[in-house]
Amino acid sequence: MNRAAQAFLGAHNFQHHIDINTVAESILYDMHEGLCRRPAGQDMILTYSNPPEHSPVNKTVIVIDAGGTNFRSCLVTFDSEGNPSISEMEKTKMPGVERELSKKEFFDQFAANLEHLKDKANHIGFCFSYPMTITEDGDGVLIGFAKEVKAPEVNGCHVGAELKKVLKEHGWKNNLEVVLMNDTVSALLAGAAGCASGKKYSSYVGFILGTGMNGAYIQSECDCYPGVKKQIVVCESGKFVKLPSSDFDRAFDAKSQKPGTSILEKQCSGAYFGPVSYEMLMCAAKEGLFSENFAKKLLSLENLTLIEVDKFLHGPYSDSCVLGKIASESATPQDYEILFDLLDAVAERCARLAAAILTACVVKSGKGTSSLEPVCLLCNGTTFFKTYKVYDRVKGYLEEVLVKQRNLYFEIVEKDNDITFGTAIGAFRQ
């Protein structure tokens, strides 16, 4: 790394080579405290469900995927052999992203988005990717929104019950059964349902690193947690707060919808990758890290997204992205080097934090002790798979901290339509 860039990051407490084991152990302690129902950053939400032994057969289910940016809805049909197929898929914006909505406005938008699926199935699998307490009947009580969704009146609502109510008001006739789940649960279920013939996993983890970030794993029955039977647990990993924060993290956090919350998510996920990078570059430009002409161009930027950062990292000399174009017009060779090193440091930290979360989930599962039956890590999200070197770095770090240091074995798995199919399976609770 360029020495000037390294000194700048150090001066502002940006720890891109954060120790994975240290973070993982801190997350594990926090997970334990959460399961003991003592104060913790992560919610450790019990789901009262496990992966099914077999896929549904001859069933049709409405699937809703309400995530950080998009609202997707479709039908999933399982044939006589349990093979799923998707039809009538539609995608629109997630309600509450563009402006603050009342409770009525929020659920009315849901109903409008689902009009094309009216009365086409009795079961609804609802992937709702926000912190919620799952009830034993499969409903979910919203704890609070993340990812900058603005609908505060929805907090504390039974989301499934509210959805059934609003759909009835919009003319739905069927007697609906709605099952709520987090996207990490959907990912985990997709991994469990899609195991290749002749292969066996000892357990499953669902991990999302896209707009937001979270993990889920299967907690075995344990004397440490009386009354907690074997089941999928949603960690709400992004809410972990005991991490060192740089000046850039704090500057962005102060401008966010909920300052002081979701510290791990704000240092790792796609929604915040660009804004934190922006704060870093603005600070560097003001402090004279770049040449005068290039600094002036950078300071004219109003914002920065992960997409633009990633384009530059993949092709720093291309002028097809915002940063590349500015650099081609005014940057010196040293400007290029420093700019690349600073942004790569953000990607490096992201990968290390993701590896720490996955390490904690595998260790907490108590499985993966045999290379013959590794833990399946069903990973989802463009930040994980597409952002510059994140996937390769995570895999390499897991080989070191899990396999070499702990003799625990894993396999990272990616599946098409994993959230959709996993949500469809989860609609028929086990």
CSV table of C-alpha atoms in Angstrom, one decimal:
chain,number,residue,atom,x,y,z
A,1,MET,CA,0.0,0.0,0.0
A,2,ASN,CA,1.1,3.6,-0.7
A,3,ARG,CA,2.7,5.0,2.4
A,4,ALA,CA,0.8,8.2,2.3
A,5,ALA,CA,-2.5,6.3,2.0
A,6,GLN,CA,-1.5,4.0,4.9
A,7,ALA,CA,-0.6,6.9,7.1
A,8,PHE,CA,-3.8,8.7,6.3
A,9,LEU,CA,-5.9,5.6,7.2
A,10,GLY,CA,-4.0,5.1,10.4
A,11,ALA,CA,-4.4,8.8,11.4
A,12,HIS,CA,-8.2,8.4,11.0
A,13,ASN,CA,-8.4,4.9,12.7
A,14,PHE,CA,-9.5,3.0,9.6
A,15,GLN,CA,-8.5,-0.6,10.4
A,16,HIS,CA,-8.7,-2.4,7.1
A,17,HIS,CA,-6.6,-5.3,8.3
A,18,ILE,CA,-8.8,-5.9,11.3
A,19,ASP,CA,-8.1,-9.3,13.0
A,20,ILE,CA,-10.8,-11.8,11.9
A,21,ASN,CA,-10.5,-14.0,14.9
A,22,THR,CA,-10.8,-11.1,17.4
A,23,VAL,CA,-14.0,-9.9,15.7
A,24,ALA,CA,-15.4,-13.5,15.4
A,25,GLU,CA,-14.8,-14.1,19.1
A,26,SER,CA,-16.5,-10.8,20.0
A,27,ILE,CA,-19.4,-11.8,17.8
A,28,LEU,CA,-19.6,-15.2,19.4
A,29,TYR,CA,-19.7,-13.7,22.9
A,30,ASP,CA,-22.4,-11.4,21.8
A,31,MET,CA,-24.4,-14.3,20.3
A,32,HIS,CA,-24.2,-16.2,23.6
A,33,GLU,CA,-25.4,-13.2,25.5
A,34,GLY,CA,-28.3,-12.7,23.1
A,35,LEU,CA,-29.4,-16.3,23.4
A,36,CYS,CA,-29.2,-16.0,27.2
A,37,ARG,CA,-31.5,-13.0,26.8
A,38,ARG,CA,-29.0,-10.6,28.3
A,39,PRO,CA,-28.1,-7.3,26.7
A,40,ALA,CA,-26.4,-7.8,23.4
A,41,GLY,CA,-26.0,-6.1,20.0
A,42,GLN,CA,-27.4,-8.9,18.0
A,43,ASP,CA,-31.1,-9.9,18.5
A,44,MET,CA,-30.5,-13.7,18.1
A,45,ILE,CA,-34.1,-14.3,17.0
A,46,LEU,CA,-35.6,-17.7,17.4
A,47,THR,CA,-37.6,-18.9,14.4
A,48,TYR,CA,-39.2,-22.1,15.8
A,49,SER,CA,-38.4,-23.8,12.5
A,50,ASN,CA,-35.9,-26.2,11.0
A,51,PRO,CA,-35.1,-27.2,7.4
A,52,PRO,CA,-37.7,-29.7,6.1
A,53,GLU,CA,-36.7,-33.3,5.4
A,54,HIS,CA,-38.3,-33.1,1.9
A,55,SER,CA,-39.5,-30.3,-0.4
A,56,PRO,CA,-43.2,-29.7,-0.7
A,57,VAL,CA,-45.0,-31.6,-3.5
A,58,ASN,CA,-48.0,-30.6,-5.7
A,59,LYS,CA,-48.2,-27.2,-3.9
A,60,THR,CA,-48.4,-23.6,-5.1
A,61,VAL,CA,-47.3,-20.7,-2.9
A,62,ILE,CA,-47.2,-16.9,-3.2
A,63,VAL,CA,-43.8,-15.6,-2.5
A,64,ILE,CA,-43.0,-12.1,-1.3
A,65,ASP,CA,-39.4,-10.9,-1.0
A,66,ALA,CA,-39.4,-7.5,0.6
A,67,GLY,CA,-35.7,-6.4,0.9
A,68,GLY,CA,-33.5,-3.4,1.1
A,69,THR,CA,-34.2,-1.9,-2.3
A,70,ASN,CA,-36.7,-4.1,-4.2
A,71,PHE,CA,-40.1,-5.7,-3.6
A,72,ARG,CA,-40.5,-8.9,-5.5
A,73,SER,CA,-43.5,-11.2,-5.7
A,74,CYS,CA,-44.3,-14.3,-7.7
A,75,LEU,CA,-45.9,-17.8,-7.6
A,76,VAL,CA,-43.8,-20.9,-6.9
A,77,THR,CA,-45.2,-24.2,-7.9
A,78,PHE,CA,-43.8,-27.6,-6.6
A,79,ASP,CA,-44.4,-30.5,-8.9
A,80,SER,CA,-45.0,-34.1,-7.9
A,81,GLU,CA,-41.3,-34.7,-7.3
A,82,GLY,CA,-40.8,-31.4,-5.4
A,83,ASN,CA,-39.2,-29.5,-8.2
A,84,PRO,CA,-40.0,-25.8,-8.0
A,85,SER,CA,-40.8,-23.4,-10.8
A,86,ILE,CA,-41.4,-19.6,-10.8
A,87,SER,CA,-44.2,-17.8,-12.6
A,88,GLU,CA,-45.7,-14.3,-12.6
A,89,MET,CA,-42.7,-12.6,-11.1
A,90,GLU,CA,-43.0,-8.8,-10.7
A,91,LYS,CA,-40.5,-6.4,-9.2
A,92,THR,CA,-41.0,-2.9,-7.8
A,93,LYS,CA,-39.5,-0.5,-5.2
A,94,MET,CA,-39.6,-1.4,-1.6
A,95,PRO,CA,-42.3,0.8,0.1
A,96,GLY,CA,-40.8,3.4,2.5
A,97,VAL,CA,-37.5,3.9,0.7
A,98,GLU,CA,-38.3,7.0,-1.2
A,99,ARG,CA,-40.3,8.8,1.5
A,100,GLU,CA,-41.8,8.2,5.0
A,101,LEU,CA,-45.0,6.2,5.0
A,102,SER,CA,-47.8,5.7,7.5
A,103,LYS,CA,-48.7,2.2,8.6
A,104,LYS,CA,-51.8,2.3,6.3
A,105,GLU,CA,-49.8,3.6,3.3
A,106,PHE,CA,-47.1,1.0,3.8
A,107,PHE,CA,-49.5,-2.0,3.8
A,108,ASP,CA,-51.7,-0.5,1.0
A,109,GLN,CA,-48.6,-0.4,-1.2
A,110,PHE,CA,-48.0,-4.1,-0.4
A,111,ALA,CA,-51.5,-4.9,-1.5
A,112,ALA,CA,-51.1,-2.9,-4.7
A,113,ASN,CA,-47.9,-4.8,-5.4
A,114,LEU,CA,-49.6,-8.1,-4.9
A,115,GLU,CA,-52.7,-7.5,-7.0
A,116,HIS,CA,-51.5,-9.7,-9.9
A,117,LEU,CA,-51.4,-12.7,-7.5
A,118,LYS,CA,-54.9,-12.2,-6.0
A,119,ASP,CA,-56.4,-15.5,-4.8
A,120,LYS,CA,-53.9,-17.7,-6.8
A,121,ALA,CA,-52.8,-19.6,-3.6
A,122,ASN,CA,-53.7,-20.0,0.0
A,123,HIS,CA,-50.1,-20.0,1.3
A,124,ILE,CA,-47.9,-17.0,1.4
A,125,GLY,CA,-44.2,-17.2,2.1
A,126,PHE,CA,-43.1,-13.7,3.1
A,127,CYS,CA,-39.4,-13.0,3.2
A,128,PHE,CA,-39.2,-9.7,5.2
A,129,SER,CA,-35.6,-8.8,5.5
A,130,TYR,CA,-35.7,-6.7,8.7
A,131,PRO,CA,-35.3,-7.4,12.4
A,132,MET,CA,-38.5,-9.0,13.8
A,133,THR,CA,-39.5,-11.3,16.5
A,134,ILE,CA,-40.9,-14.5,15.1
A,135,THR,CA,-43.9,-15.9,16.8
A,136,GLU,CA,-44.6,-19.6,17.2
A,137,ASP,CA,-47.4,-19.5,14.6
A,138,GLY,CA,-45.0,-18.1,12.0
A,139,ASP,CA,-45.9,-14.4,12.1
A,140,GLY,CA,-43.3,-11.7,12.7
A,141,VAL,CA,-43.4,-8.7,15.0
A,142,LEU,CA,-41.2,-5.9,13.5
A,143,ILE,CA,-38.5,-4.7,15.8
A,144,GLY,CA,-37.4,-1.9,13.6
A,145,PHE,CA,-36.4,-1.1,10.0
A,146,ALA,CA,-32.9,-1.0,8.7
A,147,LYS,CA,-31.5,0.0,5.3
A,148,GLU,CA,-33.1,3.4,5.5
A,149,VAL,CA,-36.7,2.3,5.2
A,150,LYS,CA,-39.0,5.0,6.7
A,151,ALA,CA,-42.3,3.7,8.1
A,152,PRO,CA,-42.0,4.1,11.9
A,153,GLU,CA,-45.7,3.3,12.6
A,154,VAL,CA,-45.1,-0.3,11.4
A,155,ASN,CA,-42.7,-1.0,14.3
A,156,GLY,CA,-44.3,-3.4,16.7
A,157,CYS,CA,-46.8,-4.7,14.2
A,158,HIS,CA,-47.6,-8.3,13.5
A,159,VAL,CA,-46.7,-8.1,9.8
A,160,GLY,CA,-48.4,-11.2,8.7
A,161,ALA,CA,-51.7,-10.3,10.4
A,162,GLU,CA,-51.5,-6.8,9.0
A,163,LEU,CA,-50.9,-8.2,5.5
A,164,LYS,CA,-53.9,-10.6,5.7
A,165,LYS,CA,-56.1,-7.7,6.9
A,166,VAL,CA,-55.1,-5.4,4.1
A,167,LEU,CA,-55.4,-8.1,1.4
A,168,LYS,CA,-59.0,-8.8,2.7
A,169,GLU,CA,-59.7,-5.1,2.4
A,170,HIS,CA,-58.5,-5.2,-1.2
A,171,GLY,CA,-60.9,-8.0,-2.1
A,172,TRP,CA,-58.9,-11.2,-1.5
A,173,LYS,CA,-61.3,-14.1,-0.9
A,174,ASN,CA,-58.9,-17.0,0.1
A,175,ASN,CA,-58.3,-18.0,3.6
A,176,LEU,CA,-54.6,-17.1,3.7
A,177,GLU,CA,-51.8,-18.6,5.8
A,178,VAL,CA,-48.8,-16.2,6.0
A,179,VAL,CA,-45.4,-17.3,7.2
A,180,LEU,CA,-42.8,-14.6,7.9
A,181,MET,CA,-39.0,-15.2,7.6
A,182,ASN,CA,-35.8,-13.4,7.3
A,183,ASP,CA,-33.8,-13.5,4.0
A,184,THR,CA,-31.1,-15.4,5.8
A,185,VAL,CA,-33.6,-18.1,6.8
A,186,SER,CA,-34.7,-18.3,3.1
A,187,ALA,CA,-31.1,-18.6,2.0
A,188,LEU,CA,-30.4,-21.3,4.6
A,189,LEU,CA,-33.5,-23.3,3.6
A,190,ALA,CA,-32.5,-23.1,-0.1
A,191,GLY,CA,-29.1,-24.5,0.8
A,192,ALA,CA,-30.7,-27.3,2.8
A,193,ALA,CA,-33.2,-28.2,0.0
A,194,GLY,CA,-30.6,-28.1,-2.8
A,195,CYS,CA,-28.0,-30.5,-1.6
A,196,ALA,CA,-26.6,-32.4,-4.6
A,197,SER,CA,-27.1,-36.1,-4.9
A,198,GLY,CA,-24.5,-38.1,-3.0
A,199,LYS,CA,-23.5,-35.1,-0.9
A,200,LYS,CA,-24.1,-34.4,2.8
A,201,TYR,CA,-23.7,-31.4,4.9
A,202,SER,CA,-23.6,-31.4,8.7
A,203,SER,CA,-25.4,-28.1,9.1
A,204,TYR,CA,-26.4,-24.9,7.2
A,205,VAL,CA,-25.7,-21.2,7.4
A,206,GLY,CA,-27.6,-18.5,5.5
A,207,PHE,CA,-25.5,-15.3,4.8
A,208,ILE,CA,-26.6,-12.2,3.0
A,209,LEU,CA,-24.2,-9.5,1.9
A,210,GLY,CA,-26.0,-7.2,-0.5
A,211,THR,CA,-27.7,-3.9,0.3
A,212,GLY,CA,-27.8,-5.1,3.9
A,213,MET,CA,-25.9,-7.9,5.8
A,214,ASN,CA,-27.0,-10.7,8.1
A,215,GLY,CA,-26.4,-14.3,9.1
A,216,ALA,CA,-28.5,-17.2,10.3
A,217,TYR,CA,-27.4,-20.7,11.5
A,218,ILE,CA,-29.0,-23.8,13.1
A,219,GLN,CA,-28.6,-23.8,16.9
A,220,SER,CA,-28.4,-27.2,18.4
A,221,GLU,CA,-30.3,-28.0,21.7
A,222,CYS,CA,-27.9,-27.0,24.5
A,223,ASP,CA,-27.9,-26.9,28.3
A,224,CYS,CA,-26.6,-23.4,28.1
A,225,TYR,CA,-29.9,-22.2,26.7
A,226,PRO,CA,-32.8,-23.8,28.6
A,227,GLY,CA,-36.0,-24.1,26.5
A,228,VAL,CA,-34.2,-23.4,23.2
A,229,LYS,CA,-34.8,-26.5,21.1
A,230,LYS,CA,-32.8,-27.1,17.9
A,231,GLN,CA,-33.9,-24.4,15.4
A,232,ILE,CA,-32.8,-21.8,12.9
A,233,VAL,CA,-31.6,-18.6,14.7
A,234,VAL,CA,-31.4,-15.2,12.9
A,235,CYS,CA,-28.5,-13.3,14.3
A,236,GLU,CA,-29.2,-9.8,13.0
A,237,SER,CA,-25.4,-9.6,12.7
A,238,GLY,CA,-25.4,-6.0,11.3
A,239,LYS,CA,-26.6,-4.7,14.7
A,240,PHE,CA,-23.3,-5.8,16.4
A,241,VAL,CA,-21.7,-2.6,17.6
A,242,LYS,CA,-18.4,-3.4,19.4
A,243,LEU,CA,-16.1,-2.5,16.6
A,244,PRO,CA,-13.5,0.2,16.1
A,245,SER,CA,-15.0,3.0,14.0
A,246,SER,CA,-13.0,5.4,11.8
A,247,ASP,CA,-13.5,9.1,11.4
A,248,PHE,CA,-15.2,8.3,8.1
A,249,ASP,CA,-17.6,5.8,9.7
A,250,ARG,CA,-18.6,8.3,12.3
A,251,ALA,CA,-19.1,11.1,9.8
A,252,PHE,CA,-21.4,9.0,7.8
A,253,ASP,CA,-23.2,7.5,10.8
A,254,ALA,CA,-24.1,11.0,12.0
A,255,LYS,CA,-25.9,11.6,8.7
A,256,SER,CA,-27.7,8.2,8.6
A,257,GLN,CA,-31.3,7.5,9.5
A,258,LYS,CA,-30.4,6.0,12.8
A,259,PRO,CA,-27.1,7.2,14.1
A,260,GLY,CA,-25.3,4.9,16.6
A,261,THR,CA,-27.0,1.7,15.4
A,262,SER,CA,-26.1,-1.2,13.1
A,263,ILE,CA,-22.4,-0.4,13.2
A,264,LEU,CA,-21.3,-3.7,11.7
A,265,GLU,CA,-23.7,-3.3,8.8
A,266,LYS,CA,-22.6,0.2,8.2
A,267,GLN,CA,-19.0,-1.0,7.9
A,268,CYS,CA,-19.7,-3.9,5.6
A,269,SER,CA,-22.9,-3.8,3.5
A,270,GLY,CA,-23.5,-2.4,0.1
A,271,ALA,CA,-25.9,0.3,1.2
A,272,TYR,CA,-23.1,2.0,3.1
A,273,PHE,CA,-20.0,1.0,1.2
A,274,GLY,CA,-20.3,4.0,-1.2
A,275,PRO,CA,-21.2,6.6,1.4
A,276,VAL,CA,-18.3,5.6,3.7
A,277,SER,CA,-15.9,5.7,0.8
A,278,TYR,CA,-17.2,9.1,-0.1
A,279,GLU,CA,-16.5,10.4,3.4
A,280,MET,CA,-13.0,9.0,3.1
A,281,LEU,CA,-12.2,10.6,-0.2
A,282,MET,CA,-13.6,14.0,0.8
A,283,CYS,CA,-11.4,13.9,3.9
A,284,ALA,CA,-8.4,12.9,1.8
A,285,ALA,CA,-9.0,15.6,-0.7
A,286,LYS,CA,-9.3,18.3,2.0
A,287,GLU,CA,-6.2,17.2,3.8
A,288,GLY,CA,-4.0,17.4,0.7
A,289,LEU,CA,-3.5,13.7,0.1
A,290,PHE,CA,-4.1,14.3,-3.7
A,291,SER,CA,-2.8,16.8,-6.2
A,292,GLU,CA,-4.6,20.1,-6.2
A,293,ASN,CA,-6.4,19.6,-9.5
A,294,PHE,CA,-7.5,16.1,-8.7
A,295,ALA,CA,-8.6,17.1,-5.2
A,296,LYS,CA,-10.7,19.9,-6.6
A,297,LYS,CA,-12.5,17.5,-9.0
A,298,LEU,CA,-13.2,15.0,-6.2
A,299,LEU,CA,-14.6,17.7,-4.0
A,300,SER,CA,-17.2,18.5,-6.7
A,301,LEU,CA,-18.8,15.0,-6.2
A,302,GLU,CA,-22.0,15.1,-4.3
A,303,ASN,CA,-22.2,11.4,-3.5
A,304,LEU,CA,-20.7,8.0,-4.3
A,305,THR,CA,-22.2,4.6,-4.6
A,306,LEU,CA,-20.8,1.1,-4.3
A,307,ILE,CA,-21.4,0.6,-8.0
A,308,GLU,CA,-19.1,3.5,-8.9
A,309,VAL,CA,-16.5,2.5,-6.4
A,310,ASP,CA,-16.5,-1.1,-7.7
A,311,LYS,CA,-16.3,0.0,-11.3
A,312,PHE,CA,-13.1,1.9,-10.5
A,313,LEU,CA,-11.6,-0.9,-8.5
A,314,HIS,CA,-12.2,-3.3,-11.4
A,315,GLY,CA,-10.9,-0.9,-14.1
A,316,PRO,CA,-9.1,2.1,-12.6
A,317,TYR,CA,-7.9,3.4,-16.0
A,318,SER,CA,-11.4,3.2,-17.6
A,319,ASP,CA,-13.2,6.5,-18.0
A,320,SER,CA,-16.6,4.8,-18.1
A,321,CYS,CA,-17.2,5.4,-14.3
A,322,VAL,CA,-17.4,8.6,-12.4
A,323,LEU,CA,-14.0,8.2,-10.5
A,324,GLY,CA,-12.2,6.9,-13.6
A,325,LYS,CA,-13.4,9.8,-15.7
A,326,ILE,CA,-12.3,12.4,-13.1
A,327,ALA,CA,-9.0,10.6,-12.7
A,328,SER,CA,-8.4,10.5,-16.5
A,329,GLU,CA,-8.8,14.2,-16.6
A,330,SER,CA,-6.7,15.4,-13.7
A,331,ALA,CA,-5.0,12.6,-11.6
A,332,THR,CA,-1.3,12.1,-11.4
A,333,PRO,CA,0.2,8.5,-11.2
A,334,GLN,CA,0.4,8.9,-7.4
A,335,ASP,CA,-3.2,10.1,-7.3
A,336,TYR,CA,-4.3,6.9,-9.0
A,337,GLU,CA,-2.3,4.8,-6.6
A,338,ILE,CA,-3.6,6.5,-3.5
A,339,LEU,CA,-7.2,6.5,-4.7
A,340,PHE,CA,-7.1,2.8,-5.6
A,341,ASP,CA,-5.5,1.9,-2.2
A,342,LEU,CA,-8.0,3.8,-0.2
A,343,LEU,CA,-11.0,2.2,-1.9
A,344,ASP,CA,-9.4,-1.2,-1.8
A,345,ALA,CA,-9.0,-0.8,1.9
A,346,VAL,CA,-12.8,-0.5,2.2
A,347,ALA,CA,-13.3,-3.7,0.2
A,348,GLU,CA,-10.6,-5.4,2.3
A,349,ARG,CA,-12.4,-4.5,5.6
A,350,CYS,CA,-15.7,-5.6,4.2
A,351,ALA,CA,-14.3,-9.1,3.3
A,352,ARG,CA,-12.7,-9.5,6.8
A,353,LEU,CA,-15.9,-8.6,8.6
A,354,ALA,CA,-17.9,-11.0,6.4
A,355,ALA,CA,-15.4,-13.7,7.2
A,356,ALA,CA,-15.7,-13.0,10.9
A,357,ILE,CA,-19.5,-13.3,10.8
A,358,LEU,CA,-19.3,-16.6,8.9
A,359,THR,CA,-16.7,-17.9,11.2
A,360,ALA,CA,-18.9,-17.2,14.2
A,361,CYS,CA,-21.9,-18.9,12.6
A,362,VAL,CA,-20.0,-22.0,11.8
A,363,VAL,CA,-18.4,-22.2,15.3
A,364,LYS,CA,-21.8,-21.6,17.0
A,365,SER,CA,-23.5,-24.4,14.9
A,366,GLY,CA,-21.1,-26.9,16.6
A,367,LYS,CA,-20.8,-28.7,13.2
A,368,GLY,CA,-18.3,-29.0,10.4
A,369,THR,CA,-15.9,-31.2,12.3
A,370,SER,CA,-15.5,-33.6,9.4
A,371,SER,CA,-14.3,-32.7,5.9
A,372,LEU,CA,-16.7,-35.3,4.6
A,373,GLU,CA,-19.7,-33.3,5.9
A,374,PRO,CA,-18.8,-29.6,5.9
A,375,VAL,CA,-21.2,-26.8,6.9
A,376,CYS,CA,-23.0,-25.4,3.9
A,377,LEU,CA,-22.7,-21.7,3.7
A,378,LEU,CA,-25.4,-20.5,1.3
A,379,CYS,CA,-24.3,-17.0,0.5
A,380,ASN,CA,-26.3,-14.4,-1.3
A,381,GLY,CA,-25.8,-10.8,-2.5
A,382,THR,CA,-24.0,-8.8,-5.2
A,383,THR,CA,-21.7,-7.1,-2.6
A,384,PHE,CA,-20.5,-10.6,-1.6
A,385,PHE,CA,-20.1,-12.1,-5.1
A,386,LYS,CA,-19.4,-9.1,-7.3
A,387,THR,CA,-17.6,-6.4,-5.3
A,388,TYR,CA,-13.8,-6.3,-6.0
A,389,LYS,CA,-12.1,-9.3,-4.5
A,390,VAL,CA,-14.6,-9.7,-1.6
A,391,TYR,CA,-15.6,-13.3,-2.4
A,392,ASP,CA,-12.0,-14.5,-3.0
A,393,ARG,CA,-10.7,-12.8,0.1
A,394,VAL,CA,-13.5,-14.2,2.3
A,395,LYS,CA,-12.9,-17.8,1.0
A,396,GLY,CA,-9.2,-17.5,1.7
A,397,TYR,CA,-9.7,-16.1,5.2
A,398,LEU,CA,-12.2,-18.9,6.0
A,399,GLU,CA,-9.7,-21.5,4.9
A,400,GLU,CA,-7.2,-20.0,7.3
A,401,VAL,CA,-9.4,-19.3,10.4
A,402,LEU,CA,-11.8,-22.2,10.1
A,403,VAL,CA,-9.9,-25.1,8.4
A,404,LYS,CA,-6.3,-24.5,9.3
A,405,GLN,CA,-6.8,-23.0,12.8
A,406,ARG,CA,-9.9,-24.7,14.0
A,407,ASN,CA,-10.3,-27.9,11.9
A,408,LEU,CA,-13.8,-26.9,10.9
A,409,TYR,CA,-14.9,-27.4,7.3
A,410,PHE,CA,-17.2,-25.4,5.1
A,411,GLU,CA,-18.4,-25.1,1.6
A,412,ILE,CA,-19.6,-21.8,0.1
A,413,VAL,CA,-22.7,-22.4,-2.1
A,414,GLU,CA,-24.5,-20.1,-4.5
A,415,LYS,CA,-27.9,-20.9,-6.0
A,416,ASP,CA,-30.1,-19.2,-8.6
A,417,ASN,CA,-33.3,-17.9,-7.1
A,418,ASP,CA,-32.2,-19.0,-3.7
A,419,ILE,CA,-34.3,-16.5,-1.7
A,420,THR,CA,-37.4,-17.2,-3.8
A,421,PHE,CA,-37.2,-21.0,-3.5
A,422,GLY,CA,-36.2,-20.9,0.2
A,423,THR,CA,-39.1,-18.6,1.0
A,424,ALA,CA,-41.5,-20.9,-0.8
A,425,ILE,CA,-40.2,-23.9,1.2
A,426,GLY,CA,-40.4,-21.9,4.4
A,427,ALA,CA,-44.1,-21.2,3.8
A,428,PHE,CA,-44.8,-24.9,4.8
A,429,ARG,CA,-43.2,-24.8,8.3
A,430,GLN,CA,-41.4,-27.7,9.8
